[in-house]
Amino acid sequence: MPRFVSVLAIGALSSLSLFSQTFPPGAAPADELVLRIIVVSSEEAAQRVRQRLAEGANFVALATAESLDPSASNGGLLGKLTISSLRSELREALQSLKPGQLTPVVRLPTGFAVLQVVAAGDEVEPAGANPAALSATGSVKYVLDVSGLPEAALSFDNFPKPVDWNQDPRTICDARNGSLVAMRTSLEEYFSPAGVAGRASKPPVKPINTMQIHVGLGQLYAYAGDMAHAIEQFETAYRIAQSEVHDAVLQMEEFLGIAYLHKAGLDNGVHHSPGDRCLLPMEHGRAFEKSAASEKAVHHFLRYLERKPDEIEVKWLLNLAYMTLGKYPDGVPEQHRIPTTAFTSAEHVGRFADVAFDAGLASVSMAGGVVVDDFYNQGRFDVLTSSFDSCGPLRLFQNNGDGTFTDQSANAGLTGQVGGLNIVPADYNNDSCLDILVLRGGWEVPQRKSLLRNNCNGTFTDVTVASGLAVPVTSTQTAVWADIDNDGFLDLFVGNEESSAQLFRNRGDGSFEDISRTARVDRVAFTKGVTAADYDNDRHIDLYVSNLNGRNFLYRNNGDRTFTELAEAAGVPGPGRGFATWFFDYNNDGWPDLFMTSYFTSVEETARGYLGLPRNATTLKLYENAKDGSFRDVTARTRLDKVLMPMGSNFGDLDNDGWLDIYLGTGSPSYGSLVPNVLLRNKDGHSFVDVTASSGTGDLHKGHGTAFADLDNDGDEDLVVGMGGAARGDTHALRLFENPGHENDWIGLKLVGVKTNRAASGARVTLTVNDGSQTRVIHRTVGSGGSFGASPMLQHVGLGRSARILELEIWWPVTNRRQRFTDVSPNQVLEIEEFSGAYRTLERPIRRLGGARSRPGK
């Protein structure tokens, strides 16, 4: 049975809705059609969508990636509708259409739509001209979306806004709040006595439409985190389904199960005071104290499984609900039980304890970015966070030097900088002070970026307009700073969603010039990740672009401020549904390799991996540099052929063995997307092993901005993870997982450019070390790590046990100069300036993270 569409789509399409006029009584009924729909926010975007469909793009894949309608989670499928019940413009557009054909672009109250008539029997996997897209998405079951985000997004899109509203963060916030109030009020009025009386003389509304309006109102309550009122609406919809819309009963069972499970978490405070209570697997003794909502969730999941016992998504959620009750595994009915072995780590790397509360990092937000670096130039790492919430401010926590942090957001002038799904640091003006780029509009309508100049006195100034980055506004969450022309200043590449990518050349005077077209990188895609590195070692920085729909782009730098796209030729097309991406040298051979994630919002696909079942979705991808301008796919060989729903992700060396490890934040907007974040340990450059359970880092809630950083100066990298979902009812506390230590040696390197950009971004480090039994080489490139979250520019390099550094070499590609130092002592932090013949040792006293305060949730 297809997942049913939300009240907004029904309202946009149907003449029986509160949002549209009724047809004259006695209108003749017409044939029923099965339809799919894609809704976007502008006519221009809709025309592009229709053109891509006409050229053979798969409707299911395109709807899933780009439609603003809740039906996107089911490939745009609306199911069977009666033509006579539709709005007049839709009846006209659908007239004489045959299965597989497309309507023209149709203006609806909720946006601009393209619809397709679906042939009977093709509701799951409609015929299309793109077999690859079908194999990647057609048989994937997407998680049921209980979050209210689609309803909130569409109400925001259609809310009246002043001119240039998206140029001011505060105006964006006001529009967001106003749209939510307006939509919720209109639905509440529909069920008020006056609303009921006003419809008394009109044709009766079909039960399925009434049910959908209750669901829509419940979704808006759920978006706000008001789960009690949300569940009231869902229960009413459930009763209607039981009595009159029988095909929807099963769907409502899962709907209520997810809603109650989310309420259980809120009732017990696990989002704001998580402790160990939302790690997978949950340990005995961590059961929720308030159990009523969990019991209700179990009830509905069991009712669902009575009719569909093989439904993996519901079975997974049932086991999680039993964990919250402390009844897993023995209390789970045997036929639905997931064995404990599914969650066991093959290796133990020590337990990472969350000490964020102890350390004063009291950041609770929706999805957002994280930057860890020294914003005050005091020799200590500070923490900066952002939030997808249009009204959520940036938060800057200054490192006090005693293992604790103090919120300096107001003193830094950042409280007016609200919103921002991601934040990207850079010293763009070479004044030795780290600046901030705030990215907005990802997954939504276009909104302005903010470039915040660090004034080197603890404050920031918004210089977006003066810098030339304010217009045009775009929808983006991803950008990378890189010196693409070797002039010593960092340029900026921005990946946008359904608009041209942007490449801004840094003029060196605080302003930027858009050279996207002349550089030949202005392709249109739904871009979710970008990264930069000199992959062919020719001293010119190249770019890689990860796209949610279709193949990725590899731009080889031609050395003259132009690029050539070579993804297919180089063997790095990507997974067809990309998200986070980065270059890193996973096997320490001196050549940048390329990692990217696939992104399917499917609990079932992730669960299949834990259960050892075949997968339907494409996996993560790791491409090894072949050293001849091409790459080879080593995903399976390195055991990264996994489907994990990753979003915010980064890499670092968790055990100081000299091999770069991976942390993946996971999830999707739905409250039902409860899958663990994942920590993958690099095994000597040969393979990766999942150590999530043994490390205690597998939070089930949504993981976003991620950074590896030695916050307490004890010689190992701790893990900072921004948590939180895309709905206001899914905020979460920041996680600071303290590294337990592994007794391996290390060295910290702060490089300072002179001819090269001041932060030394792109400089290359080579360490030759001997541990008494073997000599090996370790390679690093200066940068902040992954494409969603930023680690310090100071490079922390693990050396392994009892390591002696035989040689330290720094290669500065801009000047092609190499510095070499021999017999360097490990376990210290060095500052090395370009052209200098000596290094300076930086004092970094060890400070235990946190204090005597007790941790919540313990």
Short mmCIF file of N, CA, C and O in Angstrom, two decimals, residues 731-790:
data_model
loop_
_atom_site.label_atom_id
_atom_site.label_comp_id
_atom_site.label_asym_id
_atom_site.label_seq_id
_atom_site.Cartn_x
_atom_site.Cartn_y
_atom_site.Cartn_z
N THR A 731 15.46 18.87 18.45
CA THR A 731 16.73 19.45 18.88
C THR A 731 17.47 18.45 19.76
O THR A 731 16.87 17.56 20.36
N HIS A 732 18.79 18.63 19.85
CA HIS A 732 19.61 17.66 20.59
C HIS A 732 20.86 18.35 21.12
O HIS A 732 21.35 19.33 20.54
N ALA A 733 21.36 17.82 22.21
CA ALA A 733 22.58 18.36 22.81
C ALA A 733 23.81 17.98 21.99
O ALA A 733 23.89 16.89 21.43
N LEU A 734 24.77 18.90 21.94
CA LEU A 734 26.07 18.62 21.34
C LEU A 734 26.74 17.48 22.09
O LEU A 734 26.63 17.36 23.31
N ARG A 735 27.47 16.64 21.37
CA ARG A 735 28.24 15.55 21.97
C ARG A 735 29.73 15.88 21.94
O ARG A 735 30.25 16.32 20.90
N LEU A 736 30.41 15.68 23.03
CA LEU A 736 31.87 15.74 23.09
C LEU A 736 32.35 14.41 23.66
O LEU A 736 32.33 14.17 24.87
N PHE A 737 32.75 13.52 22.76
CA PHE A 737 33.22 12.20 23.16
C PHE A 737 34.73 12.27 23.45
O PHE A 737 35.54 12.44 22.53
N GLU A 738 35.08 12.13 24.73
CA GLU A 738 36.47 12.21 25.13
C GLU A 738 37.20 10.91 24.81
O GLU A 738 36.76 9.82 25.15
N ASN A 739 38.34 11.05 24.14
CA ASN A 739 39.14 9.90 23.73
C ASN A 739 39.77 9.24 24.96
O ASN A 739 40.41 9.93 25.76
N PRO A 740 39.62 7.92 25.13
CA PRO A 740 40.20 7.25 26.31
C PRO A 740 41.71 7.10 26.22
O PRO A 740 42.35 6.75 27.22
N GLY A 741 42.31 7.33 25.05
CA GLY A 741 43.76 7.19 24.89
C GLY A 741 44.17 5.80 24.48
O GLY A 741 43.52 4.81 24.82
N HIS A 742 45.29 5.72 23.75
CA HIS A 742 45.74 4.44 23.22
C HIS A 742 47.25 4.25 23.33
O HIS A 742 47.82 3.35 22.72
N GLU A 743 47.93 5.14 24.07
CA GLU A 743 49.36 5.01 24.39
C GLU A 743 50.24 5.04 23.14
O GLU A 743 51.36 4.51 23.16
N ASN A 744 49.75 5.63 22.08
CA ASN A 744 50.57 5.81 20.88
C ASN A 744 51.13 7.22 20.84
O ASN A 744 50.59 8.15 21.47
N ASP A 745 52.20 7.41 20.10
CA ASP A 745 52.85 8.71 19.99
C ASP A 745 52.15 9.56 18.93
O ASP A 745 51.38 9.06 18.10
N TRP A 746 52.48 10.84 18.92
CA TRP A 746 51.81 11.79 18.04
C TRP A 746 52.67 13.03 17.88
O TRP A 746 53.67 13.22 18.60
N ILE A 747 52.29 13.90 16.97
CA ILE A 747 52.89 15.22 16.87
C ILE A 747 51.85 16.18 16.32
O ILE A 747 50.99 15.79 15.51
N GLY A 748 51.88 17.43 16.80
CA GLY A 748 50.99 18.48 16.31
C GLY A 748 51.79 19.48 15.50
O GLY A 748 52.89 19.87 15.89
N LEU A 749 51.24 19.91 14.35
CA LEU A 749 51.97 20.79 13.44
C LEU A 749 51.08 21.98 13.06
O LEU A 749 50.05 21.82 12.40
N LYS A 750 51.51 23.17 13.51
CA LYS A 750 50.85 24.40 13.09
C LYS A 750 51.72 25.05 12.03
O LYS A 750 52.82 25.54 12.32
N LEU A 751 51.24 25.05 10.80
CA LEU A 751 52.01 25.60 9.69
C LEU A 751 51.52 27.02 9.39
O LEU A 751 50.31 27.29 9.41
N VAL A 752 52.47 27.90 9.10
CA VAL A 752 52.16 29.31 8.85
C VAL A 752 52.70 29.70 7.48
O VAL A 752 53.92 29.66 7.25
N GLY A 753 51.81 30.04 6.56
CA GLY A 753 52.24 30.41 5.23
C GLY A 753 52.75 31.83 5.15
O GLY A 753 52.35 32.71 5.92
N VAL A 754 53.65 32.05 4.20
CA VAL A 754 54.15 33.40 3.90
C VAL A 754 53.75 33.76 2.47
O VAL A 754 52.92 34.64 2.26
N LYS A 755 54.29 33.10 1.50
CA LYS A 755 53.80 33.22 0.13
C LYS A 755 52.51 32.41 -0.03
O LYS A 755 51.60 32.78 -0.77
N THR A 756 52.47 31.29 0.65
CA THR A 756 51.26 30.46 0.71
C THR A 756 50.23 31.17 1.59
O THR A 756 50.59 32.05 2.39
N ASN A 757 48.95 30.82 1.47
CA ASN A 757 47.94 31.41 2.34
C ASN A 757 48.34 31.20 3.80
O ASN A 757 48.98 30.21 4.16
N ARG A 758 47.98 32.14 4.64
CA ARG A 758 48.49 32.19 6.02
C ARG A 758 48.19 30.92 6.81
O ARG A 758 49.01 30.46 7.60
N ALA A 759 47.02 30.32 6.58
CA ALA A 759 46.64 29.10 7.32
C ALA A 759 47.27 27.85 6.74
O ALA A 759 47.08 26.76 7.28
N ALA A 760 48.04 27.99 5.65
CA ALA A 760 48.78 26.88 5.02
C ALA A 760 47.86 25.83 4.43
O ALA A 760 48.28 24.68 4.23
N SER A 761 46.61 26.18 4.13
CA SER A 761 45.70 25.22 3.53
C SER A 761 46.28 24.69 2.23
O SER A 761 46.68 25.44 1.35
N GLY A 762 46.34 23.37 2.11
CA GLY A 762 46.88 22.72 0.93
C GLY A 762 48.33 22.31 1.05
O GLY A 762 48.84 21.56 0.20
N ALA A 763 49.04 22.79 2.08
CA ALA A 763 50.42 22.36 2.28
C ALA A 763 50.46 20.88 2.63
O ALA A 763 49.52 20.35 3.24
N ARG A 764 51.55 20.20 2.28
CA ARG A 764 51.65 18.75 2.45
C ARG A 764 52.72 18.40 3.48
O ARG A 764 53.81 18.98 3.50
N VAL A 765 52.40 17.42 4.33
CA VAL A 765 53.29 16.97 5.39
C VAL A 765 53.66 15.51 5.14
O VAL A 765 52.78 14.68 4.87
N THR A 766 54.95 15.19 5.24
CA THR A 766 55.41 13.81 5.14
C THR A 766 56.30 13.51 6.33
O THR A 766 57.29 14.21 6.58
N LEU A 767 55.93 12.47 7.08
CA LEU A 767 56.70 12.05 8.26
C LEU A 767 57.26 10.66 8.02
O LEU A 767 56.50 9.73 7.69
N THR A 768 58.55 10.51 8.17
CA THR A 768 59.18 9.19 8.13
C THR A 768 59.49 8.78 9.55
O THR A 768 60.21 9.48 10.27
N VAL A 769 58.91 7.65 9.99
CA VAL A 769 59.02 7.25 11.39
C VAL A 769 59.50 5.80 11.48
O VAL A 769 59.33 5.01 10.57
N ASN A 770 60.12 5.50 12.62
CA ASN A 770 60.57 4.13 12.89
C ASN A 770 60.15 3.77 14.31
O ASN A 770 60.35 4.55 15.24
N ASP A 771 59.53 2.58 14.46
CA ASP A 771 59.07 2.13 15.77
C ASP A 771 59.96 1.04 16.37
O ASP A 771 59.57 0.35 17.30
N GLY A 772 61.18 0.89 15.81
CA GLY A 772 62.09 -0.12 16.30
C GLY A 772 62.07 -1.39 15.49
O GLY A 772 63.03 -2.17 15.50
N SER A 773 60.97 -1.60 14.76
CA SER A 773 60.88 -2.81 13.94
C SER A 773 60.72 -2.50 12.46
O SER A 773 61.05 -3.32 11.61
N GLN A 774 60.17 -1.32 12.15
CA GLN A 774 59.97 -0.97 10.75
C GLN A 774 60.01 0.54 10.58
O GLN A 774 59.77 1.30 11.50
N THR A 775 60.33 0.95 9.36
CA THR A 775 60.27 2.36 8.98
C THR A 775 59.10 2.55 8.02
O THR A 775 58.92 1.76 7.09
N ARG A 776 58.29 3.56 8.25
CA ARG A 776 57.15 3.81 7.38
C ARG A 776 56.96 5.31 7.20
O ARG A 776 57.54 6.13 7.92
N VAL A 777 56.11 5.67 6.24
CA VAL A 777 55.87 7.06 5.91
C VAL A 777 54.40 7.39 6.14
O VAL A 777 53.51 6.61 5.80
N ILE A 778 54.14 8.57 6.73
CA ILE A 778 52.79 9.04 7.01
C ILE A 778 52.61 10.37 6.30
O ILE A 778 53.47 11.26 6.40
N HIS A 779 51.49 10.52 5.60
CA HIS A 779 51.22 11.73 4.81
C HIS A 779 49.97 12.45 5.33
O HIS A 779 48.99 11.81 5.72
N ARG A 780 50.02 13.78 5.32
CA ARG A 780 48.87 14.60 5.65
C ARG A 780 48.84 15.84 4.76
O ARG A 780 49.89 16.34 4.34
N THR A 781 47.64 16.34 4.50
CA THR A 781 47.44 17.61 3.80
C THR A 781 46.71 18.56 4.74
O THR A 781 45.70 18.18 5.35
N VAL A 782 47.19 19.79 4.85
CA VAL A 782 46.59 20.75 5.78
C VAL A 782 45.20 21.14 5.28
O VAL A 782 45.02 21.55 4.13
N GLY A 783 44.21 21.00 6.15
CA GLY A 783 42.83 21.34 5.86
C GLY A 783 41.99 21.04 7.09
O GLY A 783 42.52 20.59 8.12
N SER A 784 40.69 21.27 6.97
CA SER A 784 39.80 21.09 8.12
C SER A 784 39.01 19.79 8.06
O SER A 784 38.12 19.57 8.88
N GLY A 785 39.33 18.92 7.09
CA GLY A 785 38.70 17.60 7.10
C GLY A 785 37.52 17.48 6.18
O GLY A 785 37.54 17.95 5.04
N GLY A 786 36.44 16.87 6.68
CA GLY A 786 35.30 16.49 5.87
C GLY A 786 34.49 17.66 5.36
O GLY A 786 34.81 18.83 5.61
N SER A 787 33.40 17.37 4.65
CA SER A 787 32.63 18.43 4.00
C SER A 787 31.43 18.87 4.83
O SER A 787 30.62 19.66 4.34
N PHE A 788 31.26 18.40 6.05
CA PHE A 788 30.17 18.85 6.92
C PHE A 788 30.70 18.79 8.35
O PHE A 788 30.56 17.80 9.05
N GLY A 789 31.33 19.88 8.79
CA GLY A 789 32.04 19.92 10.05
C GLY A 789 33.50 20.20 9.78
O GLY A 789 34.03 19.79 8.75
N ALA A 790 34.18 20.91 10.69
CA ALA A 790 35.56 21.32 10.43
C ALA A 790 36.43 21.05 11.65
O ALA A 790 36.15 21.52 12.76
#
